[in-house]
Backbone as a printed PyTorch tensor [residue, N CA C, xyz], in Angstrom:
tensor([[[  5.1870, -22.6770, -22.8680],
         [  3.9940, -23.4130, -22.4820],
         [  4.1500, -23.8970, -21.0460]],

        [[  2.9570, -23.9300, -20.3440],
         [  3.1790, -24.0620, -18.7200],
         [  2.6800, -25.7060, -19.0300]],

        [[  4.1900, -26.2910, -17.8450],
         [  3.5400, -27.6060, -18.1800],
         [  2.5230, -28.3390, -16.9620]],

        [[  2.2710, -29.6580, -17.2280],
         [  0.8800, -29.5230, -16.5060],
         [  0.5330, -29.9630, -15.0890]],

        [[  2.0310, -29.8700, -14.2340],
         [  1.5130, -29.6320, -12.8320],
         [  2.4810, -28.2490, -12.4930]],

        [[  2.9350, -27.4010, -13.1980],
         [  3.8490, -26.4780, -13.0290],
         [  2.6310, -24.8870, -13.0070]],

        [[  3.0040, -24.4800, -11.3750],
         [  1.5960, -23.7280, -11.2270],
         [  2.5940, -22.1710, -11.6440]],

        [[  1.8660, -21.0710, -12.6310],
         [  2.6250, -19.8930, -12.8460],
         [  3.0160, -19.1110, -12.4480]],

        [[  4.1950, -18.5440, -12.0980],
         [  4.7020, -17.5980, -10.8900],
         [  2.9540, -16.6610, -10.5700]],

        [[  2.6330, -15.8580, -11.7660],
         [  1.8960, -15.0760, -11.2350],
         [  0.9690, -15.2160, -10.7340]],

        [[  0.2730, -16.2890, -10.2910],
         [ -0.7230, -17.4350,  -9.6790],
         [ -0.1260, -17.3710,  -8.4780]],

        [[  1.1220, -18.0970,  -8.2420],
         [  1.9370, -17.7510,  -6.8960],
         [  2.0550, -16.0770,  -6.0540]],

        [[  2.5830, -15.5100,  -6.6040],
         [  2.5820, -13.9500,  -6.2260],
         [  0.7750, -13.6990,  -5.8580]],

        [[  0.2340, -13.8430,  -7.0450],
         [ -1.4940, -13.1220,  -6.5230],
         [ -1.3640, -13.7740,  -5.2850]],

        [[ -1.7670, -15.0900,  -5.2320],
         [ -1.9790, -16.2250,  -4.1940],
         [ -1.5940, -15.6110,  -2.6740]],

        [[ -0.3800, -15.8060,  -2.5530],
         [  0.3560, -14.9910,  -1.2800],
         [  0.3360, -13.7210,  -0.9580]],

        [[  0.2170, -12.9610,  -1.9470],
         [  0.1390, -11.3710,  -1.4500],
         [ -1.0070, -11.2230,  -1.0450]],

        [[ -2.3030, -11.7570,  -1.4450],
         [ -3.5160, -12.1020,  -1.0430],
         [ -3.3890, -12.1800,   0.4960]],

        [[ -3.0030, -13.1720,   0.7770],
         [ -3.0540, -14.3330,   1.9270],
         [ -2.2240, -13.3650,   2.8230]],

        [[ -0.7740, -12.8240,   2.7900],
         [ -0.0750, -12.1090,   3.3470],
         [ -0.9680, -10.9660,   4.0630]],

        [[ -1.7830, -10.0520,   2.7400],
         [ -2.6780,  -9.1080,   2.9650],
         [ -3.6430,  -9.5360,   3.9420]],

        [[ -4.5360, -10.9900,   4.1000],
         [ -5.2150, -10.9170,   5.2410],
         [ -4.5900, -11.2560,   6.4180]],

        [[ -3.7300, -11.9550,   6.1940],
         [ -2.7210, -11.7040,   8.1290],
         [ -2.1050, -10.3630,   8.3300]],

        [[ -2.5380,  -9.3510,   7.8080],
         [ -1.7600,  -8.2380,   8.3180],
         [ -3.3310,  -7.6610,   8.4380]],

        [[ -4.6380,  -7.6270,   7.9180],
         [ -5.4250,  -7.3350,   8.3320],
         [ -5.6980,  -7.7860,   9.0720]],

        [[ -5.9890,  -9.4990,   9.3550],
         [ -6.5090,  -9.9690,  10.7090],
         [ -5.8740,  -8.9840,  12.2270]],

        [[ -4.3620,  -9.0210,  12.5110],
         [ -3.7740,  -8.1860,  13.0720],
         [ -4.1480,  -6.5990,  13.3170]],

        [[ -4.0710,  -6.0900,  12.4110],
         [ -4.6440,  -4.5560,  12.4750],
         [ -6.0880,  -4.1800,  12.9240]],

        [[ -6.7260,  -5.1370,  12.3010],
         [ -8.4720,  -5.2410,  12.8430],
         [ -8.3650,  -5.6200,  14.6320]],

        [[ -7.1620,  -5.8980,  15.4990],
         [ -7.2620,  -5.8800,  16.8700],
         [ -6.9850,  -4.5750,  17.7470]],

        [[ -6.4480,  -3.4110,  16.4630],
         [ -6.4860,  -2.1300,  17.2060],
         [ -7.6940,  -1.3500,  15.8990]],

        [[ -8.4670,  -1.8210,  15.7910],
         [ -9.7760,  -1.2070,  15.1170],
         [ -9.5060,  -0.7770,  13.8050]],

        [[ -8.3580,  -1.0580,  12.7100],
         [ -7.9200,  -0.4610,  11.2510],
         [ -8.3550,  -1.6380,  10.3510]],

        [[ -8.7040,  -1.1000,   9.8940],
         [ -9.0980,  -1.8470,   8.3970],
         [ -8.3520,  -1.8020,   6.9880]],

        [[ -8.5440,  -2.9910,   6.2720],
         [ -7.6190,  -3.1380,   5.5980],
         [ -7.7580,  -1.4150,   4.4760]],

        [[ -5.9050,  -1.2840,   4.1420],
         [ -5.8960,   0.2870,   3.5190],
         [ -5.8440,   1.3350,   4.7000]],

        [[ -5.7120,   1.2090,   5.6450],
         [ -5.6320,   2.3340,   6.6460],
         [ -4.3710,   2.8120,   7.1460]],

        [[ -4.0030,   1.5580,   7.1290],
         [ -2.5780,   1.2780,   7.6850],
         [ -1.4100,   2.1010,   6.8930]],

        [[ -1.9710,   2.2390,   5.2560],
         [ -1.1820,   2.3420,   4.2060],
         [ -1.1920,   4.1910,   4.7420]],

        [[ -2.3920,   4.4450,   4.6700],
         [ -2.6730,   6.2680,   5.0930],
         [ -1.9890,   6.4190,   6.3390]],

        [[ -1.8940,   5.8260,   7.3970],
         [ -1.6190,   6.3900,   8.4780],
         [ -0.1060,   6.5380,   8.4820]],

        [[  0.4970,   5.6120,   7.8270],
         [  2.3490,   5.2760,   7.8120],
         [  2.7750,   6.7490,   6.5690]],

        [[  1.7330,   6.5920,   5.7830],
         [  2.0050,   7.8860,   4.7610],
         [  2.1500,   9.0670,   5.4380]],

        [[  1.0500,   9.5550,   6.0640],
         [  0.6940,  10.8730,   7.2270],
         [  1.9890,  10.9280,   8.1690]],

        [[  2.2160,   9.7550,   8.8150],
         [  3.1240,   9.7930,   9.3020],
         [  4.5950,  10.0420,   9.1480]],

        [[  5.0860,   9.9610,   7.7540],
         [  6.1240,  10.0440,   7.1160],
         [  5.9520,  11.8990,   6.5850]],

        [[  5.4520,  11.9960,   6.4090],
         [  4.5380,  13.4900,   5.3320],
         [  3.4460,  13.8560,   6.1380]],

        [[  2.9680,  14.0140,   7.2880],
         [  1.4760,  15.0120,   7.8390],
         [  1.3530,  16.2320,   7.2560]],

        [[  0.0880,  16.3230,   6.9650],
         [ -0.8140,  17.1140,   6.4170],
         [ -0.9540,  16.9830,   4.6950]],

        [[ -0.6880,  15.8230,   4.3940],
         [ -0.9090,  15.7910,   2.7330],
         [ -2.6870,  15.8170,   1.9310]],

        [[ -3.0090,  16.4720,   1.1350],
         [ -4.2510,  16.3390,   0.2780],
         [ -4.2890,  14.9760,   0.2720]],

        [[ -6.0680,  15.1260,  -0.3330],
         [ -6.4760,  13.5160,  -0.1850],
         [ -5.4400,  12.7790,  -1.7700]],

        [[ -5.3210,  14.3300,  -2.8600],
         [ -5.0820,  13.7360,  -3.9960],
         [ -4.2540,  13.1950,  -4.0790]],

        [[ -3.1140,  13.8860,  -2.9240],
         [ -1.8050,  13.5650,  -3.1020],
         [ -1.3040,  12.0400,  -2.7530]],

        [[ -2.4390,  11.7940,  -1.2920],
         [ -2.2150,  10.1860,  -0.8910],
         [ -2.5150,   9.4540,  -1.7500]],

        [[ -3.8700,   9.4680,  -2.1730],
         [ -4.4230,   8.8390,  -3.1240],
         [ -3.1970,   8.3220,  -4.4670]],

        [[ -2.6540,   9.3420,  -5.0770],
         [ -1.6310,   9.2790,  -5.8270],
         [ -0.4930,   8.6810,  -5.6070]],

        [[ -0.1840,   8.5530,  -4.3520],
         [  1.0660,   8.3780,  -3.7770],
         [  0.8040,   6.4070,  -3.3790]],

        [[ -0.4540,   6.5080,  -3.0760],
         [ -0.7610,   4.9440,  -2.4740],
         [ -1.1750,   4.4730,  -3.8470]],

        [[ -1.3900,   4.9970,  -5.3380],
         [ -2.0620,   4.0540,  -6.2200],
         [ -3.3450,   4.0820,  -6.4990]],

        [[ -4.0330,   4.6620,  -5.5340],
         [ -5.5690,   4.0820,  -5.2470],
         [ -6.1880,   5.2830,  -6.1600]],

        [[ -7.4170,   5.4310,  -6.4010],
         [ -8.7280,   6.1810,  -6.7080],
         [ -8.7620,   7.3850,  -5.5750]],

        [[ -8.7530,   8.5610,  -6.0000],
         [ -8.9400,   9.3570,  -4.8670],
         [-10.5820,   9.3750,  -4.1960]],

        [[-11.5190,   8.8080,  -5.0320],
         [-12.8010,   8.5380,  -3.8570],
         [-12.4120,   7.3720,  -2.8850]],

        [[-11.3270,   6.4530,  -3.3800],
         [-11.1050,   5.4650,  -2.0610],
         [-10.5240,   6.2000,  -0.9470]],

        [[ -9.7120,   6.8980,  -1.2750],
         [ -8.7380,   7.7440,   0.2450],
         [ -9.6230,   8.8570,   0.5430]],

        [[-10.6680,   9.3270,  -0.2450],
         [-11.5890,  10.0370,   0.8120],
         [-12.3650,   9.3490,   1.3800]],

        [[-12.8190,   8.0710,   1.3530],
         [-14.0300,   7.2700,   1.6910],
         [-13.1030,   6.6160,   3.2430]],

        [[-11.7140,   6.1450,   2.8990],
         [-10.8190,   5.8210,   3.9740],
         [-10.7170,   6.7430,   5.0680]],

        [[-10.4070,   8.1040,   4.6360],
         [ -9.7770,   9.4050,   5.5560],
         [-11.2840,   9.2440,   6.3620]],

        [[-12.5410,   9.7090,   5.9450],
         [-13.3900,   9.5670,   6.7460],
         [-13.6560,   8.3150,   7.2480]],

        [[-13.6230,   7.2030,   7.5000],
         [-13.6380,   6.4750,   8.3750],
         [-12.7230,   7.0700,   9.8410]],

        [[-11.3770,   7.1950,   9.0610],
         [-10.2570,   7.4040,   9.9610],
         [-10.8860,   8.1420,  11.1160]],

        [[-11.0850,   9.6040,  10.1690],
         [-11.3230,  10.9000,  10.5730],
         [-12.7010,  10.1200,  12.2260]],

        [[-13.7030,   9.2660,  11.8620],
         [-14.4210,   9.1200,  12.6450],
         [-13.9240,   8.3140,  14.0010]],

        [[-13.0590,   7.3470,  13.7040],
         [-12.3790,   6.5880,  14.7590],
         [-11.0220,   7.6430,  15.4050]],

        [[-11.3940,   8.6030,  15.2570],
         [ -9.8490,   9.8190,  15.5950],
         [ -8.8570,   9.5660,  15.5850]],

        [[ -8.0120,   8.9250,  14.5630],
         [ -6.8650,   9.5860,  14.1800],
         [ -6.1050,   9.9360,  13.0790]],

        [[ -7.5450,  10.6800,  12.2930],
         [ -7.1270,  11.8220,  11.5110],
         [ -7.5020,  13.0620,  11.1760]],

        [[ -7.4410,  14.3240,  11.2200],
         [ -8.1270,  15.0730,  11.1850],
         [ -7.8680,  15.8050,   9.7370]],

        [[ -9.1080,  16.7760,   9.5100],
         [ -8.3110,  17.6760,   8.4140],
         [ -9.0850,  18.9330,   8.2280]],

        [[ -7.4630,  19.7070,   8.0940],
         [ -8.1690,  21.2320,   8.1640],
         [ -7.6570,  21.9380,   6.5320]],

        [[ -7.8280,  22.8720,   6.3200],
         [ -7.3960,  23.6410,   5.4730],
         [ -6.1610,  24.3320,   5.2210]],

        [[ -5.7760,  24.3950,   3.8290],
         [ -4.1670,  24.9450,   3.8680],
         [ -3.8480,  26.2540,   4.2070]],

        [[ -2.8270,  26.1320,   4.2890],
         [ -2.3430,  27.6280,   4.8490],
         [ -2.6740,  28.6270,   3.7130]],

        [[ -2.0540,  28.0980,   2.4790],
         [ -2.1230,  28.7420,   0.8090],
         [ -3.5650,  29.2290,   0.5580]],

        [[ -4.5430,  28.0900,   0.8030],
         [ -5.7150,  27.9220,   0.0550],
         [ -7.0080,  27.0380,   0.9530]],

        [[ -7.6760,  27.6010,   1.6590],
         [ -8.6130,  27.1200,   2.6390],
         [ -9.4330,  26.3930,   1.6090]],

        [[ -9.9400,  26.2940,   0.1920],
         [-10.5150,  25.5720,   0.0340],
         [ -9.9240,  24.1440,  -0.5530]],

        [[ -8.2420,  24.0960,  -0.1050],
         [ -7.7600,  22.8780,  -0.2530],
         [ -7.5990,  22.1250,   1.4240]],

        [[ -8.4880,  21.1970,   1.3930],
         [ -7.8260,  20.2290,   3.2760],
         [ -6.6670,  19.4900,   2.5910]],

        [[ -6.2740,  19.3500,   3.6940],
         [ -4.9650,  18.6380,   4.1440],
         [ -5.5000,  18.1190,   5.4810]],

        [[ -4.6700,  16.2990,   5.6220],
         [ -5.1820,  15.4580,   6.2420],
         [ -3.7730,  15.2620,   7.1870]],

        [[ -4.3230,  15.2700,   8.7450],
         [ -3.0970,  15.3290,   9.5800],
         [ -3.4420,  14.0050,  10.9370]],

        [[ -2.4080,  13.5650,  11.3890],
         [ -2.3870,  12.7700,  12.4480],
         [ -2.9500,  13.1990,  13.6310]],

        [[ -3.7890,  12.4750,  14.3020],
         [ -4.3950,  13.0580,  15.3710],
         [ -3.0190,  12.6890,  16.5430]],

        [[ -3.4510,  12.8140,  17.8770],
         [ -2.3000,  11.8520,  18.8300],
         [ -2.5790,  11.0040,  18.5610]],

        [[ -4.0230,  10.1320,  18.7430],
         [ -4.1720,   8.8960,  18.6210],
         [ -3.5860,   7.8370,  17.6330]],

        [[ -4.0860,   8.2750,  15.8480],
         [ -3.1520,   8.6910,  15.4520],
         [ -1.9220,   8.3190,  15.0770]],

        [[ -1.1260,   9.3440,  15.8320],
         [  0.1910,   8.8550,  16.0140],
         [  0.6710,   8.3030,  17.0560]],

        [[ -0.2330,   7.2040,  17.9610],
         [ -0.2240,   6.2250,  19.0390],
         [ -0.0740,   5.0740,  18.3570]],

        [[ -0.7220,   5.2500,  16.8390],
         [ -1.7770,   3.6880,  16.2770],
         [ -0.2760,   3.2570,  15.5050]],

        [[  0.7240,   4.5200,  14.7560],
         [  1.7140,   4.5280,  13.9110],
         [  2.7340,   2.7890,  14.3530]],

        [[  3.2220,   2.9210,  15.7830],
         [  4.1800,   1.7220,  16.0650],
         [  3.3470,   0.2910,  16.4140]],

        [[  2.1260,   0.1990,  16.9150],
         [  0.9670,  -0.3590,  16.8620],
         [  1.0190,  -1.0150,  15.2600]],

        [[  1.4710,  -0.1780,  14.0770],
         [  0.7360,  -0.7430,  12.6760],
         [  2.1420,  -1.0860,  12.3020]],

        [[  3.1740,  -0.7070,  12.6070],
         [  4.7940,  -0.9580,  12.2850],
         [  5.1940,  -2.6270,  12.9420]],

        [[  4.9570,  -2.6150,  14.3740],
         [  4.9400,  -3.6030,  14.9650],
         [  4.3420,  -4.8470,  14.2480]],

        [[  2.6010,  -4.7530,  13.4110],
         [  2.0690,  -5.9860,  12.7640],
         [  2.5820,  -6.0840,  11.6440]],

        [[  3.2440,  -5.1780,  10.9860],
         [  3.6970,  -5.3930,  10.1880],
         [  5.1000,  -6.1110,   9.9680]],

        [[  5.6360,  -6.0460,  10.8260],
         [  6.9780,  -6.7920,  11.3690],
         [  6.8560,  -8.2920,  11.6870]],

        [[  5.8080,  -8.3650,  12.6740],
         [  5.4910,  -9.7280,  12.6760],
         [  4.9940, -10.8110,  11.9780]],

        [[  4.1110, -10.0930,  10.6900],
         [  3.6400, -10.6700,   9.7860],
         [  4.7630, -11.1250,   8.8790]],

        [[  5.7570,  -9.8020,   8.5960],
         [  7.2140, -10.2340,   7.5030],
         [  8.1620, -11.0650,   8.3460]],

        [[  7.9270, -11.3490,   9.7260],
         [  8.3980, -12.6640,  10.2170],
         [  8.1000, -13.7240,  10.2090]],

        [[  6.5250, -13.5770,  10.2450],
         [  6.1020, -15.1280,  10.3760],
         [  5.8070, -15.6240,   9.0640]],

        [[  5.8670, -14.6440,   7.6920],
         [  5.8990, -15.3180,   6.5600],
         [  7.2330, -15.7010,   5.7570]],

        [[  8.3960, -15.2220,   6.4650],
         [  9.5230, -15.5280,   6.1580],
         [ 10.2010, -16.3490,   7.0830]],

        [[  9.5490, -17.0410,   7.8420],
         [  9.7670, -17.9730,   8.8300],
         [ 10.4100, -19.2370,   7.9770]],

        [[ 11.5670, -19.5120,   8.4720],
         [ 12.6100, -20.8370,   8.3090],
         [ 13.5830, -20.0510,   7.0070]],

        [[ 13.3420, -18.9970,   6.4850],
         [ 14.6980, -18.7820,   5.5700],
         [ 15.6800, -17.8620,   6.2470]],

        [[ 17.1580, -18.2580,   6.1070],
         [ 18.0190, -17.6970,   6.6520],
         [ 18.1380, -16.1950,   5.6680]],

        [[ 19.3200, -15.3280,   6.4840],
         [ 19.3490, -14.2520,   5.9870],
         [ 19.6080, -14.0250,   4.7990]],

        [[ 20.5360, -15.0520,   4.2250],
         [ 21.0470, -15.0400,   2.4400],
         [ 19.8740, -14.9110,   1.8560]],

        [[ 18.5960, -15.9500,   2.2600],
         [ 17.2240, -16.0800,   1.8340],
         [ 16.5110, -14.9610,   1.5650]],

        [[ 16.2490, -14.3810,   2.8100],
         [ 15.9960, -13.4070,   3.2790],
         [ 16.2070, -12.0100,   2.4340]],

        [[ 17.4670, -11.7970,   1.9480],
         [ 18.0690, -10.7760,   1.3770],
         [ 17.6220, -11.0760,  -0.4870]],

        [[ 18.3130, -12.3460,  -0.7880],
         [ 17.9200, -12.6810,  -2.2590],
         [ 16.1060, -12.5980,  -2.1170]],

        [[ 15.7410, -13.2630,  -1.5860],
         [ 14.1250, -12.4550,  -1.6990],
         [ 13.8310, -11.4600,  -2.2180]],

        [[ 14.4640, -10.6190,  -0.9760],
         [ 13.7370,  -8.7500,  -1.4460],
         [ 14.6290,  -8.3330,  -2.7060]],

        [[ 15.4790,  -9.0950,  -3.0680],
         [ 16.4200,  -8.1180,  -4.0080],
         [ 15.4350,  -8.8400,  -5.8020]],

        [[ 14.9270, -10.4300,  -5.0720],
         [ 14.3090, -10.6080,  -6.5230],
         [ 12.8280,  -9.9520,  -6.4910]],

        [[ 12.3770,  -9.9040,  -5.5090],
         [ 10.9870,  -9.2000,  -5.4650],
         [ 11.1240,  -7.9750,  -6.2100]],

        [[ 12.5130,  -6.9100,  -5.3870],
         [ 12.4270,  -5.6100,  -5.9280],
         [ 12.7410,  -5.6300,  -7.5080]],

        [[ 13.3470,  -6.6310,  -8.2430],
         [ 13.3490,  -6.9950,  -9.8600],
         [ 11.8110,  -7.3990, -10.1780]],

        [[ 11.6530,  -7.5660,  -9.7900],
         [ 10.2700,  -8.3400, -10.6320],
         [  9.1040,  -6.9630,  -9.9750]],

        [[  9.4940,  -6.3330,  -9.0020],
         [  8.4610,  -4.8790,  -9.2710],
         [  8.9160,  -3.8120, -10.3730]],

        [[ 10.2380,  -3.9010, -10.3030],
         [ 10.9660,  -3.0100, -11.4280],
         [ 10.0350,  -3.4650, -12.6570]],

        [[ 10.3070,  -4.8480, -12.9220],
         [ 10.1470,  -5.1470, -14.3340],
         [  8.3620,  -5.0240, -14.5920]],

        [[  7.1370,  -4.9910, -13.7950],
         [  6.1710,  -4.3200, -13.7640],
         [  5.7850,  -3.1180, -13.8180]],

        [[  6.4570,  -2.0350, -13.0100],
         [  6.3090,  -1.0430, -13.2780],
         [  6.9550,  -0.7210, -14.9580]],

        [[  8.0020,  -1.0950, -15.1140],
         [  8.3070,  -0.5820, -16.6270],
         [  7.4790,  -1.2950, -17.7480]],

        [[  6.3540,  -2.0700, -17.0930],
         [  5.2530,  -2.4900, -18.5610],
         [  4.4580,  -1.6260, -17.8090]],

        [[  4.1260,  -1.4220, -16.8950],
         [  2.5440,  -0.4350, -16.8950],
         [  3.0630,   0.8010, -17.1710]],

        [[  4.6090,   1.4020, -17.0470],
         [  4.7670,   2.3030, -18.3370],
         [  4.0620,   2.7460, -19.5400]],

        [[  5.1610,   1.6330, -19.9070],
         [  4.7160,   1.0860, -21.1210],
         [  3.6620,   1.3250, -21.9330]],

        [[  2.7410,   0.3860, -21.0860],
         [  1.2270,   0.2120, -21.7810],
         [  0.4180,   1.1360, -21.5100]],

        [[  0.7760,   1.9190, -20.3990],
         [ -0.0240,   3.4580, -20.1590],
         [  0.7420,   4.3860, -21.2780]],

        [[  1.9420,   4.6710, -22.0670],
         [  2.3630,   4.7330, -23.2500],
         [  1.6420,   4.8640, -23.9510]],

        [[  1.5310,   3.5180, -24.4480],
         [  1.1010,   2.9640, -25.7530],
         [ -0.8110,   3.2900, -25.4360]],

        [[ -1.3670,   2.9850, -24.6420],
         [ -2.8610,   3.8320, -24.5880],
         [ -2.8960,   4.8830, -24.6400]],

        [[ -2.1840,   5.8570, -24.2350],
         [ -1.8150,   7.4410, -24.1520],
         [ -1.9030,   7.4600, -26.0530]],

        [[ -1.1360,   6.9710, -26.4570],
         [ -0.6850,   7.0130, -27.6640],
         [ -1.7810,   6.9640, -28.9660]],

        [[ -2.2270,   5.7890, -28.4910],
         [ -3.8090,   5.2340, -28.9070],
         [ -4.7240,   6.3260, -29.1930]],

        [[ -4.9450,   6.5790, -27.7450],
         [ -6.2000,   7.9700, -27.6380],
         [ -5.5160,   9.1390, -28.5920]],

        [[ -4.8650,   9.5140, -28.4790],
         [ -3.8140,  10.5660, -29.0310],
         [ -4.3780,  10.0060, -31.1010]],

        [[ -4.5230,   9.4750, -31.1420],
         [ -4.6650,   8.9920, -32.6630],
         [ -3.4600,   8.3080, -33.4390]],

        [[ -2.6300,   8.2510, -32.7000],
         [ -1.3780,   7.3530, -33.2810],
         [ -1.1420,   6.0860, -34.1760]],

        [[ -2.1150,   5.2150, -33.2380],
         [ -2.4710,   3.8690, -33.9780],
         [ -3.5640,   4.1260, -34.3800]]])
């Protein structure tokens, strides 16, 4: 039972990742990216020329969101997309220069933001942070397992 000025971690986490998320947009919106762009362009950049399905898949999202994203991109130039080598009626989405101008531009706000929100903890801090963060994503991903499982299972006629 949560007692009654004790606010619930996951109240905390939404709260800040929220808040985190718009100081890294405020930032990015000064070289023209909008929030989710940032996520495509660092992807492209790591991997150029990937399908929309594949980002889409790879970032989490709905693949009508990363086509609705890519064309924005695609209009502010720096992304283009042509067809595969295999199969012209599959595109593949590639870095323009620009582009890959915007890449250290979106690395850079992102640096400053994981500074100025980790501002006053020393490195021990610093380190136990990411090591409990990366537990507590572990332990999420193995319930949306899980429960994508157990619905799989569901539909399937099981229960």
């Amino acid at each position: 039972m949560i007692e009654k000025n004790q606010i619930p971690a996951l109240d905390i986490v939404q709260s800040t990742a929220r808040m985190m998320k718009t100081l890294l947009a405020r930032r990015l919106y000064e070289f023209g990216l909008y929030a989710g762009q940032d996520r495509i362009i660092l992807s492209l950049a790591l991997n150029d020329g990937q399908s929309p399905g594949s980002l889409a898949k790879q970032l989490g999202v709905k693949p009508p969101t990363v086509t609705k994203t890519i064309a924005r991109l695609q209009e502010q130039g720096f992304v283009t997309k042509r067809g595969s080598h295999k199969d012209q009626r599959q595109l593949h989405v590639f870095l323009t220069k620009d582009g890959h101008k915007v890449v250290k531009l979106i690395e850079a706000a992102i640096a400053a933001t994981e500074r100025d929100i980790t501002y006053g903890l020393n490195e021990n801090e610093h380190v136990t942070l990411l090591k409990l963060l990366g537990r507590i994503q572990k332990n999420v991903e193995e319930q949306q397992l899980e429960l994508s499982n157990i619905y799989a299972e569901n539909e399937n006629g099981i229960f």
